[in-house]
Amino acid sequence: MKFFKNLAVMGALLAGSPAIAQEQFITIGTGGQTGVYFVVGQSICRLVNRGTAEHNLKCTAPSTGGSIANINAIMAGDMDMGVAQSDWQYHAYNGTSEFEGNQFENARAVFSVHGEPFTVIARADAGISTFADLKGKRVNIGNPGSGQYATMQVVMDALGWTMDDFALASELKPAEQAAALGDNKVDAIIYTVGHPNGSIQEAVSTVDAVLIPVTGPEIDALIAENPYYAAAKIPGGMYKGSPDDVDTFGVKATFVTSSDVDDEVVYQVVKAVFDNFDRFKRLHPAFESLTQEEMISAGLSAPLHDGAARYYREQGWIE
Ligand code: GLU
């Protein structure tokens, strides 16, 4: 199989035509339009589509529900690639937590992107200054299908909380959450996301709101026991109302695919990103500090896709 595929590729190269013989559409799963995943997907597609004449790939990156929805869509073959939190990449590949009984053995890592602190932002008038203060309040947990919704469940389990501990646990999408905070429909929103991002900027410009630290022995234990969690800080001064650094924990945004996706396709996508890396980094402030070394190692728990490994090997980045 592999032999024939390589022959076809060789034939195409000899004939001077792209290795992907016919125009092929690929879809990248992202997240809400006010998040950073959407920018990741759009940016990757923009770089891929600059080279369509050479490689015959056309890329689209629609808005989706987020990490869990993306992984499920890739597993079902409905999408080719997607952005997902490192914790959910881990659980999908290992068939644990949310993916128990629904293991995605063919999950493959491509690279990681920006860090995503688990972020809590509360109305300044809500009487919330610690994570424990969320008890009894109206809290937006996020939409089911998002990674953050699932990660909030993990945090709640660690604390022994259930949804009943909140006066309201709403499931609004990122695009709706800032307005809900501003309109006093919720006291706080929870969002695991790269910074700065549009949704939180929108929230703090509509109402006085503050970032709430997420710390304590249960959080320390989550970090100590799970390789995909790390201590994180949201830098002071990034958002109005939060002049000081805020401590929390976080994950990494990662780019994932399936071993069912053709090596040449993944190779071309990875090449489009890393051949144009400076351009990529300029497409969002959350990408500014990305380094190639970290992107091909940190936060990846599924094996590297063969197409990605081929590019990294060619560059001398891996053995
Ligand atoms: N981490 C969020 C999730 O998996 C998405 C954040 C974003 O869209 O940037 O649902």
XYZ file of C-alpha atoms and ligand atoms in Angstrom:
329
model
C 0.000 0.000 0.000
C 2.660 2.403 1.156
C 4.829 1.327 -1.796
C 2.152 2.168 -4.337
C 1.400 5.456 -2.675
C 5.083 6.401 -2.816
C 5.263 5.360 -6.448
C 2.360 7.659 -7.232
C 4.105 10.479 -5.395
C 7.323 9.821 -7.274
C 5.513 9.713 -10.583
C 3.839 13.024 -9.848
C 7.162 14.595 -8.914
C 8.829 13.329 -12.078
C 5.998 14.731 -14.141
C 6.514 18.079 -12.409
C 2.988 18.096 -10.985
C 1.987 18.239 -7.320
C 2.252 15.044 -5.270
C -1.432 15.330 -4.456
C -2.836 14.627 -7.886
C -6.238 16.295 -7.618
C -7.362 19.333 -5.721
C -8.159 18.111 -2.242
C -10.075 19.937 0.474
C -8.969 19.640 4.059
C -10.865 20.829 7.104
C -9.376 21.997 10.379
C -11.569 22.049 13.499
C -11.162 25.192 15.625
C -13.331 26.687 18.399
C -15.569 29.708 18.963
C -14.976 32.732 16.773
C -13.831 34.871 19.700
C -11.223 32.333 20.848
C -7.672 31.678 19.727
C -8.250 28.227 18.123
C -10.198 29.958 15.407
C -7.155 32.118 14.671
C -4.864 29.063 14.739
C -6.996 27.258 12.154
C -7.514 30.345 9.990
C -3.800 31.161 10.093
C -2.726 27.646 9.144
C -5.224 27.592 6.283
C -4.079 30.972 5.069
C -0.495 29.683 4.815
C -1.567 26.374 3.239
C -3.747 28.123 0.667
C -0.873 30.332 -0.482
C 0.663 27.168 -1.909
C -2.385 25.511 -3.492
C -0.854 25.813 -6.967
C 2.125 23.724 -5.809
C 0.448 21.118 -3.633
C -3.222 21.052 -4.655
C -4.540 21.379 -1.093
C -7.339 23.759 -0.165
C -7.869 24.338 3.511
C -10.888 25.569 5.490
C -11.141 26.111 9.242
C -14.736 26.537 10.402
C -15.741 27.540 13.909
C -16.637 24.513 16.083
C -17.508 23.638 19.682
C -13.812 23.211 20.608
C -11.403 20.439 21.654
C -13.720 17.498 22.313
C -15.890 18.250 19.282
C -12.751 18.485 17.105
C -11.274 15.207 18.342
C -14.588 13.419 17.815
C -14.917 14.867 14.300
C -11.381 13.725 13.400
C -12.071 10.279 14.870
C -15.259 10.028 12.779
C -13.366 11.114 9.635
C -15.507 14.262 9.319
C -12.505 16.545 9.773
C -8.851 16.033 8.897
C -7.163 17.967 11.658
C -8.022 20.169 14.566
C -6.906 22.089 17.599
C -7.337 20.428 20.979
C -6.146 20.952 24.526
C -3.177 18.776 25.506
C -5.216 17.101 28.287
C -7.835 15.933 25.782
C -5.256 14.800 23.257
C -3.829 12.646 26.053
C -7.195 11.223 27.118
C -8.344 10.586 23.533
C -5.214 8.631 22.682
C -5.273 6.702 25.958
C -9.025 6.152 26.130
C -9.283 7.710 29.578
C -11.559 10.247 31.301
C -14.045 11.677 28.749
C -12.751 9.133 26.174
C -13.202 6.014 28.282
C -14.860 3.449 25.998
C -14.208 5.743 23.024
C -10.440 5.436 22.626
C -8.865 7.137 19.606
C -5.818 4.930 19.008
C -5.236 6.507 15.609
C -4.898 9.971 17.141
C -1.656 11.580 16.024
C 0.113 14.689 17.273
C 1.327 17.301 14.790
C 2.665 20.130 16.972
C 1.654 22.196 19.964
C 0.845 25.849 19.870
C 0.234 28.449 22.620
C -0.383 27.847 26.324
C -3.946 28.009 27.612
C -4.387 29.063 31.221
C -7.590 27.898 32.902
C -9.127 31.342 33.213
C -11.850 32.567 35.559
C -13.180 36.078 35.229
C -15.810 37.484 37.579
C -17.867 40.667 37.784
C -16.189 43.004 40.246
C -19.520 43.355 42.096
C -20.096 39.598 42.501
C -18.127 39.126 45.731
C -15.767 36.595 44.158
C -12.054 36.728 44.929
C -11.095 33.039 45.070
C -12.126 29.975 43.103
C -13.988 28.668 46.194
C -16.165 31.800 46.087
C -17.760 30.478 42.870
C -19.900 28.160 45.029
C -23.483 29.350 45.028
C -22.880 31.753 42.111
C -24.067 31.879 38.508
C -21.187 30.540 36.451
C -20.773 29.957 32.734
C -19.054 26.576 32.424
C -18.977 26.772 28.618
C -20.504 24.740 25.842
C -20.405 20.930 25.951
C -17.918 19.825 23.290
C -15.375 22.391 24.424
C -12.208 21.313 26.127
C -12.722 23.828 28.877
C -16.115 22.372 29.820
C -14.492 18.978 30.232
C -11.505 20.421 32.137
C -13.887 22.242 34.491
C -15.481 18.842 35.235
C -12.029 17.549 36.192
C -11.471 20.509 38.526
C -14.918 20.066 40.064
C -14.269 16.348 40.623
C -10.990 17.221 42.327
C -12.841 19.615 44.642
C -15.792 17.269 45.174
C -18.197 19.768 43.583
C -21.152 19.082 41.316
C -23.136 21.417 39.054
C -25.613 21.738 41.949
C -23.020 23.711 43.866
C -23.727 26.656 41.567
C -26.873 28.807 41.622
C -26.665 28.480 37.837
C -24.255 26.517 35.642
C -24.795 27.892 32.153
C -23.453 26.393 28.929
C -23.081 29.485 26.771
C -20.624 29.523 23.896
C -17.572 31.803 24.017
C -19.250 34.259 21.632
C -22.143 34.690 24.103
C -20.319 34.675 27.415
C -18.997 38.252 27.534
C -22.446 39.723 26.955
C -23.912 37.419 29.632
C -21.351 38.729 32.135
C -22.009 42.337 31.110
C -25.797 41.901 31.313
C -25.499 40.390 34.811
C -26.902 37.048 33.676
C -23.855 35.301 35.157
C -21.395 36.264 37.906
C -18.369 34.602 36.345
C -17.166 32.887 33.206
C -14.657 30.110 32.823
C -12.553 29.862 29.697
C -9.426 27.808 29.022
C -7.889 29.894 26.302
C -4.748 31.617 25.012
C -4.158 35.258 25.955
C -4.887 37.887 24.963
C -8.221 36.888 23.463
C -11.204 38.767 22.140
C -13.813 37.241 24.407
C -12.156 38.340 27.653
C -11.238 41.705 26.188
C -14.905 42.152 25.297
C -15.979 41.131 28.812
C -13.690 43.608 30.610
C -14.670 46.429 28.316
C -18.393 45.937 28.974
C -18.287 45.584 32.761
C -15.822 45.931 35.662
C -14.439 42.431 35.947
C -11.427 40.754 37.524
C -9.370 37.641 36.854
C -9.643 35.131 39.716
C -6.683 32.928 40.761
C -7.145 29.152 40.537
C -4.866 27.765 43.232
C -4.874 25.468 46.253
C -3.862 21.937 47.238
C -6.288 20.244 44.822
C -4.908 22.240 41.906
C -1.315 21.527 43.027
C -2.201 17.822 43.054
C -3.688 17.986 39.541
C -0.457 19.566 38.306
C 1.759 17.083 40.163
C -0.162 14.012 38.994
C -0.819 14.826 35.332
C 1.863 15.516 32.727
C -0.465 17.652 30.589
C -1.124 20.251 33.324
C 1.339 22.915 34.406
C 1.299 25.965 36.633
C 0.421 29.056 34.600
C 0.174 32.826 35.002
C -1.964 35.339 33.216
C 0.284 38.392 32.905
C -0.714 41.502 34.837
C -1.877 44.423 32.747
C -3.105 42.303 29.877
C -6.738 43.042 30.736
C -8.374 46.089 32.230
C -9.045 45.520 35.961
C -6.258 42.958 36.481
C -2.963 44.866 36.919
C -1.110 41.981 38.641
C -0.144 38.495 37.461
C -2.819 35.924 38.249
C -1.855 32.344 39.153
C -3.709 29.394 37.743
C -2.900 26.139 35.958
C -2.962 25.493 32.267
C -2.710 23.203 29.285
C -1.346 23.658 25.794
C -3.271 24.084 22.606
C -2.148 21.276 20.302
C -2.706 20.432 16.676
C -3.967 16.887 16.165
C -4.901 14.577 13.333
C -5.436 10.890 12.610
C -3.116 8.242 11.172
C -5.859 7.828 8.530
C -4.948 11.234 7.076
C -2.453 10.962 4.245
C 1.222 11.595 5.070
C 1.618 13.989 2.160
C -1.308 16.117 3.367
C 0.049 16.458 6.898
C 3.560 17.049 5.527
C 2.349 19.948 3.368
C 0.400 21.541 6.234
C 3.378 21.336 8.598
C 5.677 22.663 5.870
C 3.345 25.610 5.214
C 3.527 26.567 8.905
C 7.255 26.093 9.536
C 8.497 27.366 6.163
C 6.595 30.569 7.018
C 7.104 30.514 10.759
C 7.803 34.240 11.251
C 4.701 35.084 9.313
C 2.674 32.569 11.361
C 3.885 34.070 14.647
C 2.704 37.502 13.609
C -0.876 36.333 13.095
C -1.813 36.462 16.806
C -0.074 37.918 19.882
C -0.505 34.518 21.632
C 1.861 33.017 18.999
C 4.613 35.624 19.500
C 6.755 33.573 21.871
C 6.340 30.215 20.120
C 9.521 28.306 19.366
C 9.850 25.452 16.954
C 11.720 23.332 19.555
C 8.899 23.568 22.051
C 6.150 23.114 19.477
C 7.424 19.740 18.342
C 7.917 18.374 21.860
C 5.801 19.973 24.617
C 2.215 18.873 25.182
C 2.250 16.002 22.695
C 1.094 12.671 24.078
C -0.082 10.860 20.948
C 2.675 9.672 18.559
C 3.775 12.172 15.901
C 1.999 11.766 12.576
C 4.374 10.269 9.969
C 3.887 13.238 7.643
C 4.899 15.678 10.398
C 7.837 13.489 11.447
C 9.052 13.477 7.826
C 9.257 17.282 7.768
C 10.896 17.488 11.219
C 13.449 14.867 10.174
C 14.220 16.717 6.932
C 14.896 19.816 8.994
C 17.148 17.852 11.340
C 14.860 18.608 14.317
C 14.298 14.956 15.232
C 16.293 11.755 14.652
N -9.573 25.566 24.949
C -10.889 25.788 24.409
C -11.553 24.459 24.117
O -10.963 23.483 23.900
C -10.911 26.619 23.147
C -10.179 27.899 23.230
C -10.146 28.682 21.939
O -11.083 28.594 21.155
O -9.155 29.369 21.722
O -12.718 24.402 24.056
